[in-house]
mmCIF file of C-alpha atoms in Angstrom:
data_model
loop_
_atom_site.group_PDB
_atom_site.id
_atom_site.type_symbol
_atom_site.label_atom_id
_atom_site.label_comp_id
_atom_site.label_asym_id
_atom_site.label_seq_id
_atom_site.Cartn_x
_atom_site.Cartn_y
_atom_site.Cartn_z
ATOM 1 C CA MET P 1 -27.233 -3.183 1.422
ATOM 2 C CA GLN P 2 -26.105 -2.009 -1.991
ATOM 3 C CA LEU P 3 -23.548 0.644 -2.957
ATOM 4 C CA THR P 4 -22.409 1.725 -6.424
ATOM 5 C CA GLY P 5 -19.522 3.932 -7.501
ATOM 6 C CA HIS P 6 -15.880 4.207 -8.475
ATOM 7 C CA ILE P 7 -13.588 2.727 -5.852
ATOM 8 C CA ASP P 8 -10.131 3.553 -4.546
ATOM 9 C CA LYS P 9 -7.833 1.564 -2.287
ATOM 10 C CA MET P 10 -9.334 0.776 1.117
ATOM 11 C CA GLN P 11 -8.818 3.371 3.837
ATOM 12 C CA THR P 12 -7.211 1.917 6.940
ATOM 13 C CA PHE P 13 -6.794 2.717 10.621
ATOM 14 C CA LEU P 14 -5.575 0.912 13.726
ATOM 15 C CA GLU P 15 -7.706 0.641 16.859
ATOM 16 C CA GLU P 16 -6.531 -1.290 19.926
ATOM 17 C CA GLY P 17 -4.142 -3.316 17.792
ATOM 18 C CA MET P 18 -6.766 -4.299 15.190
ATOM 19 C CA ALA P 19 -6.689 -3.123 11.572
ATOM 20 C CA HIS P 20 -9.939 -1.627 10.286
ATOM 21 C CA TYR P 21 -10.978 -1.048 6.678
ATOM 22 C CA LYS P 22 -13.358 1.276 4.855
ATOM 23 C CA LEU P 23 -14.047 1.312 1.121
ATOM 24 C CA SER P 24 -15.400 4.318 -0.769
ATOM 25 C CA PHE P 25 -17.822 4.161 -3.692
ATOM 26 C CA ASP P 26 -17.556 7.731 -4.979
ATOM 27 C CA ASP P 27 -19.111 9.768 -2.123
ATOM 28 C CA GLN P 28 -20.437 6.738 -0.198
ATOM 29 C CA GLN P 29 -18.406 4.618 2.203
ATOM 30 C CA VAL P 30 -18.824 1.177 3.746
ATOM 31 C CA ASP P 31 -17.126 -0.374 6.767
ATOM 32 C CA MET P 32 -15.679 -3.502 5.141
ATOM 33 C CA SER P 33 -14.485 -4.935 8.470
ATOM 34 C CA SER P 34 -18.120 -5.237 9.569
ATOM 35 C CA LEU P 35 -18.875 -7.441 6.552
ATOM 36 C CA VAL P 36 -16.375 -10.167 7.505
ATOM 37 C CA GLY P 37 -18.282 -13.434 7.839
ATOM 38 C CA GLN P 38 -21.017 -12.313 5.433
ATOM 39 C CA HIS P 39 -21.738 -13.190 1.806
ATOM 40 C CA ILE P 40 -20.912 -10.288 -0.515
ATOM 41 C CA GLU P 41 -21.095 -9.702 -4.259
ATOM 42 C CA LEU P 42 -19.005 -7.217 -6.254
ATOM 43 C CA THR P 43 -19.986 -6.424 -9.849
ATOM 44 C CA PHE P 44 -17.790 -4.531 -12.306
ATOM 45 C CA ASN P 45 -20.013 -2.232 -14.361
ATOM 46 C CA LYS P 46 -17.531 -2.055 -17.259
ATOM 47 C CA THR P 47 -16.521 1.565 -16.640
ATOM 48 C CA ILE P 48 -13.137 2.904 -15.446
ATOM 49 C CA GLN P 49 -12.736 6.610 -14.681
ATOM 50 C CA CYS P 50 -9.310 8.268 -14.402
ATOM 51 C CA ALA P 51 -8.389 8.970 -10.765
ATOM 52 C CA ASN P 52 -6.984 12.394 -11.620
ATOM 53 C CA PRO P 53 -9.685 14.808 -10.338
ATOM 54 C CA GLU P 54 -8.750 17.270 -13.090
ATOM 55 C CA CYS P 55 -9.278 14.618 -15.770
ATOM 56 C CA LYS P 56 -11.876 11.956 -14.872
ATOM 57 C CA ARG P 57 -12.047 10.716 -18.452
ATOM 58 C CA ILE P 58 -13.382 7.232 -19.119
ATOM 59 C CA THR P 59 -10.510 4.904 -19.955
ATOM 60 C CA PRO P 60 -10.581 1.355 -21.341
ATOM 61 C CA LYS P 61 -7.679 0.383 -19.107
ATOM 62 C CA SER P 62 -6.282 1.532 -15.777
ATOM 63 C CA TYR P 63 -2.616 2.565 -15.540
ATOM 64 C CA SER P 64 -0.560 3.171 -12.395
ATOM 65 C CA GLN P 65 -3.479 2.028 -10.222
ATOM 66 C CA GLY P 66 -6.313 4.147 -11.497
ATOM 67 C CA TYR P 67 -5.141 6.614 -14.153
ATOM 68 C CA CYS P 68 -5.755 6.948 -17.880
ATOM 69 C CA PHE P 69 -2.750 6.582 -20.183
ATOM 70 C CA PRO P 70 -2.155 10.341 -20.809
ATOM 71 C CA CYS P 71 -2.224 11.084 -17.061
ATOM 72 C CA ALA P 72 0.048 8.129 -16.300
ATOM 73 C CA ARG P 73 2.544 9.659 -18.735
ATOM 74 C CA SER P 74 2.274 13.237 -17.443
ATOM 75 C CA LEU P 75 1.703 13.105 -13.669
ATOM 76 C CA ALA P 76 4.659 13.049 -11.264
ATOM 77 C CA ARG P 77 2.766 10.684 -8.945
ATOM 78 C CA CYS P 78 2.947 8.069 -11.736
ATOM 79 C CA ASP P 79 6.672 8.529 -12.427
ATOM 80 C CA LEU P 80 9.211 5.775 -11.796
ATOM 81 C CA CYS P 81 10.753 7.791 -8.956
ATOM 82 C CA ILE P 82 7.645 7.190 -6.821
ATOM 83 C CA MET P 83 8.479 3.478 -6.811
ATOM 84 C CA ARG P 84 12.235 4.115 -6.696
ATOM 85 C CA PRO P 85 12.662 7.365 -4.744
ATOM 86 C CA GLU P 86 16.445 7.190 -4.929
ATOM 87 C CA THR P 87 16.016 8.155 -8.611
ATOM 88 C CA CYS P 88 14.274 11.447 -7.737
ATOM 89 C CA HIS P 89 15.229 14.078 -10.331
ATOM 90 C CA TYR P 90 13.586 17.144 -8.800
ATOM 91 C CA HIS P 91 16.983 18.767 -8.285
ATOM 92 C CA LEU P 92 17.593 18.516 -12.042
ATOM 93 C CA GLY P 93 14.514 20.609 -12.775
ATOM 94 C CA THR P 94 12.826 17.743 -14.639
ATOM 95 C CA CYS P 95 9.986 16.894 -12.238
ATOM 96 C CA ARG P 96 6.712 16.499 -14.148
ATOM 97 C CA GLU P 97 4.819 18.506 -11.496
ATOM 98 C CA PRO P 98 7.250 20.639 -9.458
ATOM 99 C CA GLU P 99 4.617 22.014 -7.062
ATOM 100 C CA TRP P 100 3.170 18.575 -6.382
ATOM 101 C CA GLY P 101 6.656 17.112 -5.982
ATOM 102 C CA LEU P 102 7.582 19.792 -3.471
ATOM 103 C CA SER P 103 4.492 19.110 -1.346
ATOM 104 C CA TYR P 104 4.700 15.302 -1.542
ATOM 105 C CA CYS P 105 8.371 14.361 -1.734
ATOM 106 C CA PHE P 106 9.895 17.022 0.514
ATOM 107 C CA GLU P 107 7.978 16.000 3.603
ATOM 108 C CA PRO P 108 9.347 13.977 6.568
ATOM 109 C CA HIS P 109 9.631 10.258 5.767
ATOM 110 C CA VAL P 110 10.260 7.167 7.876
ATOM 111 C CA VAL P 111 12.447 4.164 7.116
ATOM 112 C CA TYR P 112 11.091 1.053 8.830
ATOM 113 C CA LEU P 113 11.260 -2.710 9.338
ATOM 114 C CA ALA P 114 8.156 -4.879 9.056
ATOM 115 C CA ASN P 115 7.226 -8.545 9.458
ATOM 116 C CA THR P 116 4.980 -9.243 6.462
ATOM 117 C CA SER P 117 5.864 -12.680 5.081
ATOM 118 C CA GLN P 118 9.383 -12.226 6.378
ATOM 119 C CA ILE P 119 11.266 -9.193 7.595
ATOM 120 C CA LYS P 120 11.466 -6.367 5.069
ATOM 121 C CA VAL P 121 12.632 -2.775 4.902
ATOM 122 C CA GLY P 122 10.335 -0.038 3.634
ATOM 123 C CA ILE P 123 9.722 3.704 3.526
ATOM 124 C CA THR P 124 6.679 5.947 3.817
ATOM 125 C CA LYS P 125 5.637 9.473 4.715
ATOM 126 C CA LYS P 126 5.765 10.135 8.443
ATOM 127 C CA ASP P 127 2.022 10.823 8.679
ATOM 128 C CA ARG P 128 1.156 7.499 6.939
ATOM 129 C CA VAL P 129 3.251 5.027 8.930
ATOM 130 C CA LEU P 130 0.399 2.990 10.451
ATOM 131 C CA ASN P 131 -1.595 3.043 7.206
ATOM 132 C CA ARG P 132 1.390 1.793 5.233
ATOM 133 C CA TRP P 133 2.053 -1.081 7.631
ATOM 134 C CA ILE P 134 -1.572 -2.191 7.428
ATOM 135 C CA GLU P 135 -1.607 -1.888 3.622
ATOM 136 C CA GLN P 136 1.394 -4.214 3.461
ATOM 137 C CA GLY P 137 -0.171 -6.756 5.809
ATOM 138 C CA ALA P 138 2.552 -6.406 8.457
ATOM 139 C CA VAL P 139 1.895 -8.295 11.699
ATOM 140 C CA SER P 140 4.532 -6.195 13.452
ATOM 141 C CA ALA P 141 6.667 -3.213 12.486
ATOM 142 C CA LEU P 142 9.317 -0.891 13.863
ATOM 143 C CA PRO P 143 10.515 2.538 12.675
ATOM 144 C CA ILE P 144 14.258 2.845 12.132
ATOM 145 C CA LEU P 145 15.005 6.391 10.995
ATOM 146 C CA GLY P 146 13.312 9.705 10.355
ATOM 147 C CA VAL P 147 14.565 11.706 7.336
ATOM 148 C CA LYS P 148 13.641 14.985 5.681
ATOM 149 C CA SER P 149 12.626 13.862 2.189
ATOM 150 C CA ARG P 150 11.487 10.929 0.074
ATOM 151 C CA ARG P 151 14.771 10.805 -1.820
ATOM 152 C CA GLU P 152 16.732 10.490 1.420
ATOM 153 C CA SER P 153 14.490 7.632 2.525
ATOM 154 C CA GLY P 154 15.164 5.960 -0.824
ATOM 155 C CA ASP P 155 18.920 6.243 -0.295
ATOM 156 C CA PHE P 156 18.572 4.435 3.033
ATOM 157 C CA GLU P 157 16.293 1.773 1.565
ATOM 158 C CA VAL P 158 18.875 1.017 -1.138
ATOM 159 C CA ALA P 159 21.634 0.756 1.470
ATOM 160 C CA LEU P 160 19.567 -1.525 3.717
ATOM 161 C CA LYS P 161 18.540 -3.798 0.839
ATOM 162 C CA SER P 162 22.045 -5.230 0.980
ATOM 163 C CA PHE P 163 21.112 -6.778 4.327
ATOM 164 C CA VAL P 164 17.291 -7.081 4.367
ATOM 165 C CA SER P 165 14.833 -7.570 1.500
ATOM 166 C CA ASP P 166 12.543 -4.731 0.458
ATOM 167 C CA ARG P 167 9.890 -7.140 -0.828
ATOM 168 C CA SER P 168 7.166 -9.353 0.626
ATOM 169 C CA ASN P 169 5.959 -12.738 -0.518
ATOM 170 C CA TRP P 170 2.306 -11.724 -0.894
ATOM 171 C CA ARG P 171 1.115 -15.330 -1.064
ATOM 172 C CA LYS P 172 2.692 -16.171 2.291
ATOM 173 C CA MET P 173 1.387 -12.910 3.726
ATOM 174 C CA LEU P 174 -2.169 -13.867 2.734
ATOM 175 C CA THR P 175 -1.900 -17.434 4.060
ATOM 176 C CA ASN P 176 -0.382 -16.003 7.271
ATOM 177 C CA GLU P 177 2.868 -17.935 6.849
ATOM 178 C CA VAL P 178 4.938 -15.243 8.534
ATOM 179 C CA GLU P 179 8.561 -15.702 9.600
ATOM 180 C CA ILE P 180 8.659 -13.643 12.798
ATOM 181 C CA SER P 181 11.944 -11.856 13.456
ATOM 182 C CA ASN P 182 13.227 -9.787 16.372
ATOM 183 C CA LEU P 183 12.886 -6.320 14.891
ATOM 184 C CA VAL P 184 14.749 -4.494 17.655
ATOM 185 C CA ASN P 185 17.857 -6.682 17.395
ATOM 186 C CA ILE P 186 17.893 -6.468 13.604
ATOM 187 C CA LYS P 187 17.490 -2.706 13.767
ATOM 188 C CA LYS P 188 20.531 -2.397 16.045
ATOM 189 C CA SER P 189 22.583 -4.498 13.660
ATOM 190 C CA LEU P 190 21.496 -2.535 10.588
ATOM 191 C CA LEU P 191 22.224 0.844 12.182
ATOM 192 C CA LYS P 192 25.807 -0.263 12.719
ATOM 193 C CA GLU P 193 26.097 -1.208 9.045
ATOM 194 C CA ILE P 194 24.881 2.194 7.800
ATOM 195 C CA SER P 195 26.233 4.465 10.523
ATOM 196 C CA GLY P 196 28.197 6.523 7.994
ATOM 197 C CA LEU P 197 25.099 7.212 5.901
ATOM 198 C CA VAL P 198 23.129 8.157 9.026
ATOM 199 C CA ASP P 199 25.744 10.767 9.920
ATOM 200 C CA GLU P 200 25.940 12.031 6.347
ATOM 201 C CA HIS P 201 22.189 12.693 6.156
ATOM 202 C CA ASP P 202 21.848 13.753 9.801
ATOM 203 C CA ALA P 203 19.021 11.221 10.097
ATOM 204 C CA GLN P 204 17.074 10.797 13.330
ATOM 205 C CA THR P 205 17.172 7.395 14.997
ATOM 206 C CA LEU P 206 13.618 6.615 16.134
ATOM 207 C CA PRO P 207 12.531 4.889 19.386
ATOM 208 C CA ASN P 208 12.260 1.090 19.565
ATOM 209 C CA ASP P 209 8.466 1.073 19.694
ATOM 210 C CA VAL P 210 7.300 -2.146 18.035
ATOM 211 C CA VAL P 211 3.712 -2.028 16.767
ATOM 212 C CA ASN P 212 1.793 -5.322 16.571
ATOM 213 C CA ILE P 213 -1.169 -5.558 14.201
ATOM 214 C CA ASP P 214 -4.069 -8.030 14.068
ATOM 215 C CA TYR P 215 -6.394 -8.344 11.075
ATOM 216 C CA PRO P 216 -10.144 -9.003 10.769
ATOM 217 C CA VAL P 217 -9.766 -12.566 9.506
ATOM 218 C CA ILE P 218 -11.840 -15.581 10.555
ATOM 219 C CA LYS P 219 -10.170 -17.967 8.099
ATOM 220 C CA TYR P 220 -6.984 -17.673 6.061
ATOM 221 C CA PRO P 221 -6.839 -19.322 2.625
ATOM 222 C CA THR P 222 -4.727 -22.468 2.270
ATOM 223 C CA LYS P 223 -4.412 -21.972 -1.489
ATOM 224 C CA ILE P 224 -4.211 -18.614 -3.251
ATOM 225 C CA VAL P 225 -6.580 -18.027 -6.178
ATOM 226 C CA SER P 226 -6.398 -14.470 -7.557
ATOM 227 C CA LEU P 227 -9.693 -12.852 -8.563
ATOM 228 C CA ASN P 228 -9.807 -10.394 -11.464
ATOM 229 C CA PHE P 229 -12.677 -8.178 -12.650
ATOM 230 C CA ASP P 230 -11.204 -8.040 -16.171
ATOM 231 C CA LYS P 231 -11.690 -11.804 -16.458
ATOM 232 C CA ASN P 232 -14.816 -12.168 -14.319
ATOM 233 C CA PRO P 233 -17.015 -9.065 -13.820
ATOM 234 C CA VAL P 234 -19.026 -10.635 -10.993
ATOM 235 C CA ILE P 235 -17.222 -11.855 -7.875
ATOM 236 C CA SER P 236 -19.219 -13.284 -4.985
ATOM 237 C CA GLY P 237 -18.572 -15.345 -1.893
ATOM 238 C CA VAL P 238 -18.212 -15.290 1.866
ATOM 239 C CA LEU P 239 -15.784 -12.625 3.076
ATOM 240 C CA ASN P 240 -13.473 -14.600 5.369
ATOM 241 C CA GLY P 241 -11.232 -11.648 6.160
ATOM 242 C CA ILE P 242 -9.200 -8.646 5.052
ATOM 243 C CA LYS P 243 -5.421 -8.270 5.108
ATOM 244 C CA GLY P 244 -3.184 -5.759 3.380
ATOM 245 C CA GLN P 245 -5.366 -4.442 0.552
ATOM 246 C CA TYR P 246 -6.868 -7.881 -0.105
ATOM 247 C CA LEU P 247 -10.360 -9.220 0.450
ATOM 248 C CA LEU P 248 -10.077 -12.891 1.461
ATOM 249 C CA LEU P 249 -13.151 -14.599 -0.004
ATOM 250 C CA ASP P 250 -13.975 -18.287 0.147
ATOM 251 C CA CYS P 251 -13.565 -18.359 -3.654
ATOM 252 C CA GLY P 252 -10.234 -16.493 -3.844
ATOM 253 C CA VAL P 253 -8.449 -13.245 -2.981
ATOM 254 C CA LEU P 254 -9.115 -9.813 -4.484
ATOM 255 C CA ASN P 255 -6.507 -7.045 -4.546
ATOM 256 C CA VAL P 256 -8.756 -3.999 -4.133
ATOM 257 C CA ARG P 257 -5.987 -1.489 -4.847
ATOM 258 C CA LYS P 258 -5.338 -3.070 -8.257
ATOM 259 C CA PHE P 259 -8.853 -2.074 -9.335
ATOM 260 C CA SER P 260 -8.796 1.550 -8.225
ATOM 261 C CA SER P 261 -11.107 3.711 -10.409
ATOM 262 C CA TYR P 262 -13.271 0.729 -11.470
ATOM 263 C CA HIS P 263 -17.016 1.349 -11.205
ATOM 264 C CA LEU P 264 -18.398 -1.386 -8.964
ATOM 265 C CA THR P 265 -21.603 -2.380 -7.222
ATOM 266 C CA LEU P 266 -21.350 -3.973 -3.787
ATOM 267 C CA SER P 267 -24.246 -6.080 -2.504
ATOM 268 C CA ALA P 268 -24.220 -7.548 0.973
#
């Protein structure tokens, strides 16, 4: 099997508690989960194409996970407020793309807890909850609150960061060194701490439905070696598993999302 094209982050879905992955090469797609246990080779063809469908220019370097420099400077989806939604400035009339911001940021969002390397707090759009948990490599997760906009979710994340980290130790996540916590008990405790903010935003407390997630992994690495197409254009080895947005090869780990818009050839 051989596929060639520009890639994006892996598409994810959950089926009977197991995470599944698909990777697109332009208009072709491969089920990466089915390749676990096989020898694969990925070759970078020295071309990067801007992920903006209205641009698609060839760029020597990828910015903001797949964009050329001009687009990274002009698109709202590349603005700092995407990473720090509490800094949203739409209400000031300074959004780079007001129509895009209205459709993306003013949609229902969920504030959640997840066991990745340790317990963490996070936010995502309501219709992407399961995808987000898989992308972060969570082994279990629990929604806390439903809110009306991305900025509101950011306000809650900032408040909760005083009690729970908003970051994961990606190395421990990939070696499966996970500190399992009781998400329901921690949620109850956190809701007491931010009860005033919940009332202020009229946020919806969500049911205590813990989701457990398994990953297609036959062997976790004991030592993390990061693989990079900019340093080595040909990466090959046995695919021991997939977790988060990482391919776990016997020669190291590859963050697929980091190389969005790279033109690659997959041989398996």
